[in-house]
Amino acid sequence: LVAVQGAGEASLGGTLSAGLSGAAITVSGGGVVAESVPEAAPGRIVIRGGVLAFTDANVVSNNFAASPAQPIELIADGDVRFSGGQLLSIAQGAGRGADIVAGGENVSVDRAAWVQATTLGSGRGGDVALAARTRVSVIETAADPDRTVVAAQTEAEGHGGDLRFSADTVRIDGAFVRNRTFAAGDAGRLVLEGRNVDVLNGASVAVETKAGSSGASAGLALLASGRARIAGSNAFGEPAYVFSATEGTGAGGNVSIRAGELAVLGGYLDTVTAGSGDGGALSIDAGSVRIEAFGGYVGSVTSLSDAGATGRAGAITVRAADTVTVSGSGQNWLGGGFGPSLIATQNVGPGEG
């Protein structure tokens, strides 16, 4: 364990020069922790190398101070893999939490790892940015001991940080990606951006305002210059799901999809209001759009005002330069029963559709 209090810096590895690969760095079962003291926020955590491998490790920045924490930086010439363990930024006072930055050729989070920026005070939460030249992967399998999660959230009056995934290919496979508010602070923005963006095999990507909260959501953007897919279910029968939901009084986040081709194959793309806050709008702008049944489930693009909700359901806008195809029938995982694939707005409760 490496622990640093106050403004000191924890650094492993060295600066990478053009054309030179740094050493491989492995952190297994240990950790690096930076904590504030009353007069100073946590310093930087910097880990640089040719390849970075974290296995059941804990890398944590914890800020109780009034000044902002310095970032956590995991930078590799090759790959960065965080497997098991925790990579955390926590803001508990008036100061901003540390940004979490991971970058390399490929960046992966797997085997029940938990990457999260949280605010528990009045300070804004840190941002989380996973950036790769080739692929960013967040992966969960049925053999994993628990959920694999990348998240940002606020549980107080401080606003939550943003989540951003960027690479040639972004793949969320079976895992959870969340940006949420549980309190008065607003939730940050969630962005997945690449040439290809895939949400597969029961993965869940969401922005949420939770029950009892008054904060709003800054929304979700899925930006793919080539292909975007929401497809397939996991071993527990849960389909891939991209959504915005509000259960509190704050407004739900808008969902914006821009892609060369969008395919929703036995998956779900939705905005939902289950409280008094209005649901977010859903907009799709693509060359072609396919909403199709797959793996026994319908393809579904919906905006819903749920039972008991008084908030208004968000609008759906679909623009396609080429074609929009809605086809096939199957089990409706959200609504129950058997039916066709659909694009729809629905009003179940007293709120407006």
mmCIF file of C-alpha atoms in Angstrom:
data_model
loop_
_atom_site.group_PDB
_atom_site.id
_atom_site.type_symbol
_atom_site.label_atom_id
_atom_site.label_comp_id
_atom_site.label_asym_id
_atom_site.label_seq_id
_atom_site.Cartn_x
_atom_site.Cartn_y
_atom_site.Cartn_z
ATOM 1 C CA LEU A 1 0.000 0.000 0.000
ATOM 2 C CA VAL A 2 1.221 3.486 -0.928
ATOM 3 C CA ALA A 3 -0.535 6.222 1.079
ATOM 4 C CA VAL A 4 -0.097 9.987 0.668
ATOM 5 C CA GLN A 5 -1.808 12.646 2.790
ATOM 6 C CA GLY A 6 -2.255 16.237 1.740
ATOM 7 C CA ALA A 7 -0.762 17.767 -1.389
ATOM 8 C CA GLY A 8 2.003 15.203 -1.904
ATOM 9 C CA GLU A 9 2.163 13.224 -5.154
ATOM 10 C CA ALA A 10 2.215 9.453 -5.572
ATOM 11 C CA SER A 11 4.087 8.536 -8.768
ATOM 12 C CA LEU A 12 5.004 5.165 -10.244
ATOM 13 C CA GLY A 13 6.888 4.825 -13.520
ATOM 14 C CA GLY A 14 8.198 7.728 -15.536
ATOM 15 C CA THR A 15 7.499 10.026 -18.419
ATOM 16 C CA LEU A 16 6.949 8.293 -21.757
ATOM 17 C CA SER A 17 9.003 9.703 -24.622
ATOM 18 C CA ALA A 18 8.102 9.394 -28.299
ATOM 19 C CA GLY A 19 9.183 6.000 -29.620
ATOM 20 C CA LEU A 20 10.133 4.631 -26.193
ATOM 21 C CA SER A 21 8.032 2.122 -24.264
ATOM 22 C CA GLY A 22 8.043 2.423 -20.501
ATOM 23 C CA ALA A 23 8.300 -0.527 -18.140
ATOM 24 C CA ALA A 24 5.372 -2.801 -17.415
ATOM 25 C CA ILE A 25 3.799 -1.984 -14.061
ATOM 26 C CA THR A 26 1.668 -4.474 -12.150
ATOM 27 C CA VAL A 27 -0.299 -3.628 -9.005
ATOM 28 C CA SER A 28 -1.775 -6.799 -7.517
ATOM 29 C CA GLY A 29 -3.741 -6.903 -4.276
ATOM 30 C CA GLY A 30 -2.250 -3.651 -3.007
ATOM 31 C CA GLY A 31 -3.172 -0.074 -3.577
ATOM 32 C CA VAL A 32 -2.372 3.606 -3.861
ATOM 33 C CA VAL A 33 -4.335 6.052 -1.693
ATOM 34 C CA ALA A 34 -4.248 9.863 -1.597
ATOM 35 C CA GLU A 35 -6.175 11.562 1.225
ATOM 36 C CA SER A 36 -6.696 15.173 2.173
ATOM 37 C CA VAL A 37 -5.696 16.781 5.447
ATOM 38 C CA PRO A 38 -7.623 19.770 6.864
ATOM 39 C CA GLU A 39 -5.444 22.326 5.100
ATOM 40 C CA ALA A 40 -4.752 20.543 1.801
ATOM 41 C CA ALA A 41 -6.584 18.452 -0.789
ATOM 42 C CA PRO A 42 -5.143 15.149 -2.056
ATOM 43 C CA GLY A 43 -2.247 15.359 -4.483
ATOM 44 C CA ARG A 44 -1.928 13.615 -7.823
ATOM 45 C CA ILE A 45 -1.711 9.890 -8.293
ATOM 46 C CA VAL A 46 0.322 9.287 -11.463
ATOM 47 C CA ILE A 47 1.057 5.780 -12.759
ATOM 48 C CA ARG A 48 2.764 5.624 -16.155
ATOM 49 C CA GLY A 49 4.338 2.710 -18.004
ATOM 50 C CA GLY A 50 4.466 0.602 -21.112
ATOM 51 C CA VAL A 51 1.637 -1.626 -19.869
ATOM 52 C CA LEU A 52 -0.392 -1.116 -16.690
ATOM 53 C CA ALA A 53 -2.107 -4.094 -15.037
ATOM 54 C CA PHE A 54 -4.186 -3.706 -11.859
ATOM 55 C CA THR A 55 -5.526 -6.916 -10.314
ATOM 56 C CA ASP A 56 -7.722 -6.686 -7.188
ATOM 57 C CA ALA A 57 -6.033 -3.378 -6.451
ATOM 58 C CA ASN A 58 -7.424 -0.223 -4.854
ATOM 59 C CA VAL A 59 -6.527 3.203 -6.240
ATOM 60 C CA VAL A 60 -8.336 5.907 -4.253
ATOM 61 C CA SER A 61 -8.419 9.697 -3.908
ATOM 62 C CA ASN A 62 -10.454 10.932 -0.923
ATOM 63 C CA ASN A 63 -11.014 14.676 -0.541
ATOM 64 C CA PHE A 64 -12.423 16.192 2.678
ATOM 65 C CA ALA A 65 -10.872 19.607 2.036
ATOM 66 C CA ALA A 66 -12.257 22.848 0.597
ATOM 67 C CA SER A 67 -9.773 22.932 -2.304
ATOM 68 C CA PRO A 68 -9.940 20.654 -5.368
ATOM 69 C CA ALA A 69 -8.198 17.284 -5.459
ATOM 70 C CA GLN A 70 -5.543 16.619 -8.089
ATOM 71 C CA PRO A 71 -6.263 13.906 -10.686
ATOM 72 C CA ILE A 72 -5.666 10.173 -10.801
ATOM 73 C CA GLU A 73 -3.753 9.472 -14.027
ATOM 74 C CA LEU A 74 -3.201 5.934 -15.367
ATOM 75 C CA ILE A 75 -1.332 6.363 -18.659
ATOM 76 C CA ALA A 76 0.286 3.625 -20.763
ATOM 77 C CA ASP A 77 2.138 3.401 -24.032
ATOM 78 C CA GLY A 78 0.379 0.039 -24.459
ATOM 79 C CA ASP A 79 -2.659 -1.313 -22.599
ATOM 80 C CA VAL A 80 -4.288 -0.388 -19.300
ATOM 81 C CA ARG A 81 -6.270 -3.159 -17.599
ATOM 82 C CA PHE A 82 -8.183 -2.764 -14.340
ATOM 83 C CA SER A 83 -9.354 -6.221 -13.267
ATOM 84 C CA GLY A 84 -11.191 -6.532 -9.965
ATOM 85 C CA GLY A 85 -10.618 -4.021 -7.196
ATOM 86 C CA GLN A 86 -11.619 -0.381 -7.033
ATOM 87 C CA LEU A 87 -10.613 2.846 -8.758
ATOM 88 C CA LEU A 88 -12.342 5.603 -6.779
ATOM 89 C CA SER A 89 -12.572 9.372 -6.483
ATOM 90 C CA ILE A 90 -14.529 10.652 -3.472
ATOM 91 C CA ALA A 91 -15.444 14.279 -2.708
ATOM 92 C CA GLN A 92 -16.681 14.626 0.881
ATOM 93 C CA GLY A 93 -16.261 18.354 1.514
ATOM 94 C CA ALA A 94 -16.471 21.598 -0.454
ATOM 95 C CA GLY A 95 -13.563 20.722 -2.747
ATOM 96 C CA ARG A 96 -13.923 19.015 -6.111
ATOM 97 C CA GLY A 97 -13.133 15.340 -6.330
ATOM 98 C CA ALA A 98 -10.204 14.030 -8.335
ATOM 99 C CA ASP A 99 -10.688 13.396 -12.042
ATOM 100 C CA ILE A 100 -9.961 9.798 -13.060
ATOM 101 C CA VAL A 101 -8.076 9.563 -16.366
ATOM 102 C CA ALA A 102 -7.050 6.243 -17.945
ATOM 103 C CA GLY A 103 -5.440 6.219 -21.385
ATOM 104 C CA GLY A 104 -3.507 3.829 -23.623
ATOM 105 C CA GLU A 105 -3.678 1.686 -26.746
ATOM 106 C CA ASN A 106 -6.495 -0.326 -25.160
ATOM 107 C CA VAL A 107 -8.238 0.369 -21.843
ATOM 108 C CA SER A 108 -10.279 -2.362 -20.165
ATOM 109 C CA VAL A 109 -12.276 -2.735 -16.948
ATOM 110 C CA ASP A 110 -13.388 -6.262 -16.058
ATOM 111 C CA ARG A 111 -13.902 -9.051 -13.497
ATOM 112 C CA ALA A 112 -16.143 -7.089 -11.126
ATOM 113 C CA ALA A 113 -13.910 -4.018 -10.997
ATOM 114 C CA TRP A 114 -15.580 -0.869 -9.702
ATOM 115 C CA VAL A 115 -14.588 2.510 -11.166
ATOM 116 C CA GLN A 116 -16.517 5.420 -9.666
ATOM 117 C CA ALA A 117 -16.451 9.143 -8.869
ATOM 118 C CA THR A 118 -18.755 10.070 -5.968
ATOM 119 C CA THR A 119 -19.653 13.318 -4.247
ATOM 120 C CA LEU A 120 -20.884 13.198 -0.648
ATOM 121 C CA GLY A 121 -20.589 16.930 0.096
ATOM 122 C CA SER A 122 -20.985 20.322 -1.562
ATOM 123 C CA GLY A 123 -17.984 19.895 -3.861
ATOM 124 C CA ARG A 124 -18.425 18.731 -7.442
ATOM 125 C CA GLY A 125 -17.521 15.140 -8.168
ATOM 126 C CA GLY A 126 -14.585 14.322 -10.383
ATOM 127 C CA ASP A 127 -14.923 13.331 -14.028
ATOM 128 C CA VAL A 128 -14.115 9.831 -15.284
ATOM 129 C CA ALA A 129 -12.476 9.567 -18.716
ATOM 130 C CA LEU A 130 -11.455 6.264 -20.315
ATOM 131 C CA ALA A 131 -9.682 6.970 -23.617
ATOM 132 C CA ALA A 132 -7.895 4.581 -25.977
ATOM 133 C CA ARG A 133 -6.437 4.704 -29.446
ATOM 134 C CA THR A 134 -8.001 1.321 -30.335
ATOM 135 C CA ARG A 135 -10.554 -0.008 -27.830
ATOM 136 C CA VAL A 136 -12.226 0.825 -24.532
ATOM 137 C CA SER A 137 -13.907 -2.262 -23.034
ATOM 138 C CA VAL A 138 -16.035 -2.622 -19.905
ATOM 139 C CA ILE A 139 -16.819 -6.322 -19.577
ATOM 140 C CA GLU A 140 -18.807 -8.549 -17.232
ATOM 141 C CA THR A 141 -19.357 -12.294 -17.613
ATOM 142 C CA ALA A 142 -21.529 -14.786 -15.745
ATOM 143 C CA ALA A 143 -18.387 -16.192 -14.105
ATOM 144 C CA ASP A 144 -17.505 -12.883 -12.436
ATOM 145 C CA PRO A 145 -18.026 -12.691 -8.650
ATOM 146 C CA ASP A 146 -20.055 -9.460 -8.880
ATOM 147 C CA ARG A 147 -21.049 -6.619 -11.227
ATOM 148 C CA THR A 148 -18.481 -4.736 -13.259
ATOM 149 C CA VAL A 149 -19.348 -1.043 -12.893
ATOM 150 C CA VAL A 150 -18.141 2.316 -14.185
ATOM 151 C CA ALA A 151 -20.133 5.143 -12.607
ATOM 152 C CA ALA A 152 -20.403 8.704 -11.377
ATOM 153 C CA GLN A 153 -22.940 9.782 -8.796
ATOM 154 C CA THR A 154 -23.880 12.436 -6.283
ATOM 155 C CA GLU A 155 -25.429 11.690 -2.917
ATOM 156 C CA ALA A 156 -25.444 15.309 -1.695
ATOM 157 C CA GLU A 157 -25.816 18.914 -2.895
ATOM 158 C CA GLY A 158 -22.610 18.839 -4.906
ATOM 159 C CA HIS A 159 -23.013 18.115 -8.610
ATOM 160 C CA GLY A 160 -21.807 14.804 -10.019
ATOM 161 C CA GLY A 161 -18.977 14.496 -12.505
ATOM 162 C CA ASP A 162 -19.116 13.490 -16.166
ATOM 163 C CA LEU A 163 -18.393 10.048 -17.635
ATOM 164 C CA ARG A 164 -16.687 9.838 -21.028
ATOM 165 C CA PHE A 165 -15.574 6.765 -23.021
ATOM 166 C CA SER A 166 -13.685 7.433 -26.266
ATOM 167 C CA ALA A 167 -11.839 5.126 -28.663
ATOM 168 C CA ASP A 168 -12.019 3.746 -32.180
ATOM 169 C CA THR A 169 -14.275 1.058 -30.641
ATOM 170 C CA VAL A 170 -16.159 1.411 -27.360
ATOM 171 C CA ARG A 171 -17.594 -1.885 -26.095
ATOM 172 C CA ILE A 172 -19.802 -2.188 -23.010
ATOM 173 C CA ASP A 173 -20.387 -5.937 -22.693
ATOM 174 C CA GLY A 174 -22.633 -7.218 -19.888
ATOM 175 C CA ALA A 175 -21.508 -4.462 -17.513
ATOM 176 C CA PHE A 176 -23.161 -1.485 -15.784
ATOM 177 C CA VAL A 177 -22.384 2.123 -16.727
ATOM 178 C CA ARG A 178 -24.259 4.737 -14.684
ATOM 179 C CA ASN A 179 -24.411 8.490 -14.015
ATOM 180 C CA ARG A 180 -26.893 9.167 -11.194
ATOM 181 C CA THR A 181 -28.144 11.607 -8.593
ATOM 182 C CA PHE A 182 -29.614 10.469 -5.277
ATOM 183 C CA ALA A 183 -29.970 13.983 -3.827
ATOM 184 C CA ALA A 184 -30.094 17.730 -4.660
ATOM 185 C CA GLY A 185 -26.980 17.782 -6.815
ATOM 186 C CA ASP A 186 -27.306 17.364 -10.571
ATOM 187 C CA ALA A 187 -25.956 14.223 -12.219
ATOM 188 C CA GLY A 188 -23.265 14.751 -14.835
ATOM 189 C CA ARG A 189 -23.220 13.847 -18.515
ATOM 190 C CA LEU A 190 -22.492 10.383 -19.941
ATOM 191 C CA VAL A 191 -20.818 10.140 -23.368
ATOM 192 C CA LEU A 192 -19.780 7.076 -25.396
ATOM 193 C CA GLU A 193 -17.907 8.107 -28.544
ATOM 194 C CA GLY A 194 -16.073 6.175 -31.232
ATOM 195 C CA ARG A 195 -16.188 4.883 -34.760
ATOM 196 C CA ASN A 196 -18.092 1.876 -33.421
ATOM 197 C CA VAL A 197 -20.016 1.866 -30.122
ATOM 198 C CA ASP A 198 -21.488 -1.420 -28.857
ATOM 199 C CA VAL A 199 -23.721 -2.058 -25.833
ATOM 200 C CA LEU A 200 -24.058 -5.836 -25.756
ATOM 201 C CA ASN A 201 -25.182 -8.941 -23.886
ATOM 202 C CA GLY A 202 -27.294 -7.463 -21.111
ATOM 203 C CA ALA A 203 -25.113 -4.394 -20.579
ATOM 204 C CA SER A 204 -26.913 -1.432 -19.024
ATOM 205 C CA VAL A 205 -25.952 2.171 -19.811
ATOM 206 C CA ALA A 206 -28.019 4.806 -18.031
ATOM 207 C CA VAL A 207 -28.461 8.283 -16.617
ATOM 208 C CA GLU A 208 -30.817 8.417 -13.631
ATOM 209 C CA THR A 209 -32.377 10.691 -11.048
ATOM 210 C CA LYS A 210 -33.269 8.352 -8.208
ATOM 211 C CA ALA A 211 -36.283 8.332 -5.887
ATOM 212 C CA GLY A 212 -36.114 11.137 -3.308
ATOM 213 C CA SER A 213 -33.733 13.246 -5.404
ATOM 214 C CA SER A 214 -34.323 16.779 -6.677
ATOM 215 C CA GLY A 215 -31.291 17.085 -8.931
ATOM 216 C CA ALA A 216 -31.538 16.874 -12.716
ATOM 217 C CA SER A 217 -29.576 14.772 -15.194
ATOM 218 C CA ALA A 218 -27.252 16.266 -17.819
ATOM 219 C CA GLY A 219 -28.127 13.444 -20.227
ATOM 220 C CA LEU A 220 -26.547 10.741 -22.330
ATOM 221 C CA ALA A 221 -24.934 10.842 -25.772
ATOM 222 C CA LEU A 222 -23.970 7.842 -27.904
ATOM 223 C CA LEU A 223 -21.871 9.074 -30.834
ATOM 224 C CA ALA A 224 -20.671 6.596 -33.468
ATOM 225 C CA SER A 225 -19.329 7.727 -36.830
ATOM 226 C CA GLY A 226 -19.760 4.128 -38.015
ATOM 227 C CA ARG A 227 -21.909 1.545 -36.219
ATOM 228 C CA ALA A 228 -23.861 1.714 -32.954
ATOM 229 C CA ARG A 229 -25.400 -1.499 -31.590
ATOM 230 C CA ILE A 230 -27.644 -2.233 -28.622
ATOM 231 C CA ALA A 231 -28.018 -5.987 -28.777
ATOM 232 C CA GLY A 232 -28.196 -9.315 -26.993
ATOM 233 C CA SER A 233 -29.022 -10.574 -23.508
ATOM 234 C CA ASN A 234 -26.914 -12.015 -20.691
ATOM 235 C CA ALA A 235 -27.059 -15.369 -18.888
ATOM 236 C CA PHE A 236 -29.768 -14.001 -16.569
ATOM 237 C CA GLY A 237 -32.077 -13.119 -19.453
ATOM 238 C CA GLU A 238 -31.500 -9.353 -19.189
ATOM 239 C CA PRO A 239 -31.313 -7.595 -22.583
ATOM 240 C CA ALA A 240 -28.941 -4.780 -23.473
ATOM 241 C CA TYR A 241 -30.453 -1.521 -22.283
ATOM 242 C CA VAL A 242 -29.628 2.162 -22.865
ATOM 243 C CA PHE A 243 -31.931 4.526 -20.987
ATOM 244 C CA SER A 244 -32.660 7.687 -19.063
ATOM 245 C CA ALA A 245 -34.934 7.496 -16.017
ATOM 246 C CA THR A 246 -36.221 9.986 -13.476
ATOM 247 C CA GLU A 247 -37.818 8.833 -10.223
ATOM 248 C CA GLY A 248 -37.479 12.164 -8.407
ATOM 249 C CA THR A 249 -38.552 15.770 -8.945
ATOM 250 C CA GLY A 250 -35.657 16.725 -11.205
ATOM 251 C CA ALA A 251 -35.787 16.486 -14.976
ATOM 252 C CA GLY A 252 -34.577 13.304 -16.628
ATOM 253 C CA GLY A 253 -31.659 13.519 -18.991
ATOM 254 C CA ASN A 254 -32.044 13.692 -22.763
ATOM 255 C CA VAL A 255 -30.700 10.761 -24.788
ATOM 256 C CA SER A 256 -29.008 11.638 -28.076
ATOM 257 C CA ILE A 257 -27.897 8.983 -30.571
ATOM 258 C CA ARG A 258 -25.844 9.965 -33.626
ATOM 259 C CA ALA A 259 -24.531 7.143 -35.785
ATOM 260 C CA GLY A 260 -23.807 6.055 -39.309
ATOM 261 C CA GLU A 261 -25.900 2.962 -38.563
ATOM 262 C CA LEU A 262 -27.979 2.257 -35.451
ATOM 263 C CA ALA A 263 -29.083 -1.325 -34.734
ATOM 264 C CA VAL A 264 -31.301 -2.130 -31.731
ATOM 265 C CA LEU A 265 -31.454 -5.930 -31.849
ATOM 266 C CA GLY A 266 -33.438 -7.492 -29.015
ATOM 267 C CA GLY A 267 -32.315 -4.504 -26.949
ATOM 268 C CA TYR A 268 -33.975 -1.476 -25.392
ATOM 269 C CA LEU A 269 -33.484 2.252 -25.910
ATOM 270 C CA ASP A 270 -35.800 4.222 -23.631
ATOM 271 C CA THR A 271 -36.548 7.271 -21.549
ATOM 272 C CA VAL A 272 -38.778 6.799 -18.501
ATOM 273 C CA THR A 273 -40.373 9.027 -15.894
ATOM 274 C CA ALA A 274 -41.543 7.338 -12.714
ATOM 275 C CA GLY A 275 -41.834 10.495 -10.577
ATOM 276 C CA SER A 276 -42.856 14.143 -10.850
ATOM 277 C CA GLY A 277 -39.863 15.161 -12.936
ATOM 278 C CA ASP A 278 -40.327 15.241 -16.702
ATOM 279 C CA GLY A 279 -38.678 12.477 -18.674
ATOM 280 C CA GLY A 280 -35.869 13.237 -21.078
ATOM 281 C CA ALA A 281 -36.296 13.469 -24.836
ATOM 282 C CA LEU A 282 -34.915 10.737 -27.100
ATOM 283 C CA SER A 283 -33.401 11.763 -30.419
ATOM 284 C CA ILE A 284 -31.886 9.522 -33.084
ATOM 285 C CA ASP A 285 -29.981 10.898 -36.071
ATOM 286 C CA ALA A 286 -28.481 8.153 -38.234
ATOM 287 C CA GLY A 287 -27.829 7.018 -41.762
ATOM 288 C CA SER A 288 -29.987 3.939 -41.165
ATOM 289 C CA VAL A 289 -31.973 2.608 -38.207
ATOM 290 C CA ARG A 290 -32.900 -1.024 -37.510
ATOM 291 C CA ILE A 291 -35.184 -1.973 -34.596
ATOM 292 C CA GLU A 292 -35.461 -5.753 -34.725
ATOM 293 C CA ALA A 293 -36.305 -8.765 -32.566
ATOM 294 C CA PHE A 294 -33.302 -10.872 -31.564
ATOM 295 C CA GLY A 295 -32.652 -13.666 -29.075
ATOM 296 C CA GLY A 296 -36.322 -13.964 -28.174
ATOM 297 C CA TYR A 297 -36.779 -10.286 -27.282
ATOM 298 C CA VAL A 298 -38.323 -7.451 -29.250
ATOM 299 C CA GLY A 299 -36.341 -4.417 -30.276
ATOM 300 C CA SER A 300 -37.781 -1.441 -28.387
ATOM 301 C CA VAL A 301 -37.442 2.336 -28.644
ATOM 302 C CA THR A 302 -39.911 3.947 -26.229
ATOM 303 C CA SER A 303 -40.682 6.969 -24.073
ATOM 304 C CA LEU A 304 -42.740 6.040 -21.012
ATOM 305 C CA SER A 305 -44.636 7.802 -18.228
ATOM 306 C CA ASP A 306 -44.875 4.988 -15.688
ATOM 307 C CA ALA A 307 -47.676 4.051 -13.296
ATOM 308 C CA GLY A 308 -47.899 6.643 -10.508
ATOM 309 C CA ALA A 309 -45.751 9.174 -12.367
ATOM 310 C CA THR A 310 -46.967 12.752 -12.754
ATOM 311 C CA GLY A 311 -44.070 13.892 -14.947
ATOM 312 C CA ARG A 312 -44.410 14.219 -18.698
ATOM 313 C CA ALA A 313 -42.887 11.560 -20.937
ATOM 314 C CA GLY A 314 -40.193 12.824 -23.279
ATOM 315 C CA ALA A 315 -40.565 13.196 -27.038
ATOM 316 C CA ILE A 316 -39.019 10.761 -29.546
ATOM 317 C CA THR A 317 -37.435 12.055 -32.747
ATOM 318 C CA VAL A 318 -36.012 9.692 -35.374
ATOM 319 C CA ARG A 319 -34.152 11.028 -38.417
ATOM 320 C CA ALA A 320 -32.584 8.672 -40.941
ATOM 321 C CA ALA A 321 -30.836 9.611 -44.165
ATOM 322 C CA ASP A 322 -31.542 6.147 -45.600
ATOM 323 C CA THR A 323 -34.008 3.700 -44.000
ATOM 324 C CA VAL A 324 -35.863 2.977 -40.745
ATOM 325 C CA THR A 325 -36.749 -0.706 -40.276
ATOM 326 C CA VAL A 326 -38.896 -2.015 -37.405
ATOM 327 C CA SER A 327 -39.425 -5.769 -37.589
ATOM 328 C CA GLY A 328 -39.928 -9.043 -35.745
ATOM 329 C CA SER A 329 -41.809 -10.160 -32.639
ATOM 330 C CA GLY A 330 -40.775 -11.564 -29.300
ATOM 331 C CA GLN A 331 -40.959 -11.185 -25.535
ATOM 332 C CA ASN A 332 -41.328 -7.607 -24.291
ATOM 333 C CA TRP A 333 -38.945 -7.557 -21.332
ATOM 334 C CA LEU A 334 -40.206 -4.204 -20.028
ATOM 335 C CA GLY A 335 -43.925 -4.378 -20.762
ATOM 336 C CA GLY A 336 -44.410 -8.111 -20.422
ATOM 337 C CA GLY A 337 -46.142 -10.434 -22.849
ATOM 338 C CA PHE A 338 -45.383 -11.186 -26.471
ATOM 339 C CA GLY A 339 -45.553 -8.567 -29.178
ATOM 340 C CA PRO A 340 -43.868 -6.761 -32.057
ATOM 341 C CA SER A 341 -40.769 -4.597 -32.076
ATOM 342 C CA LEU A 342 -41.763 -0.978 -31.630
ATOM 343 C CA ILE A 343 -41.087 2.748 -31.574
ATOM 344 C CA ALA A 344 -43.660 4.264 -29.198
ATOM 345 C CA THR A 345 -44.573 6.749 -26.488
ATOM 346 C CA GLN A 346 -46.643 5.312 -23.671
ATOM 347 C CA ASN A 347 -48.555 6.825 -20.762
ATOM 348 C CA VAL A 348 -49.357 4.318 -18.001
ATOM 349 C CA GLY A 349 -49.895 6.751 -15.121
ATOM 350 C CA PRO A 350 -51.470 10.214 -14.657
ATOM 351 C CA GLY A 351 -48.542 11.989 -16.292
ATOM 352 C CA GLU A 352 -48.740 13.152 -19.892
ATOM 353 C CA GLY A 353 -47.418 11.014 -22.724
#
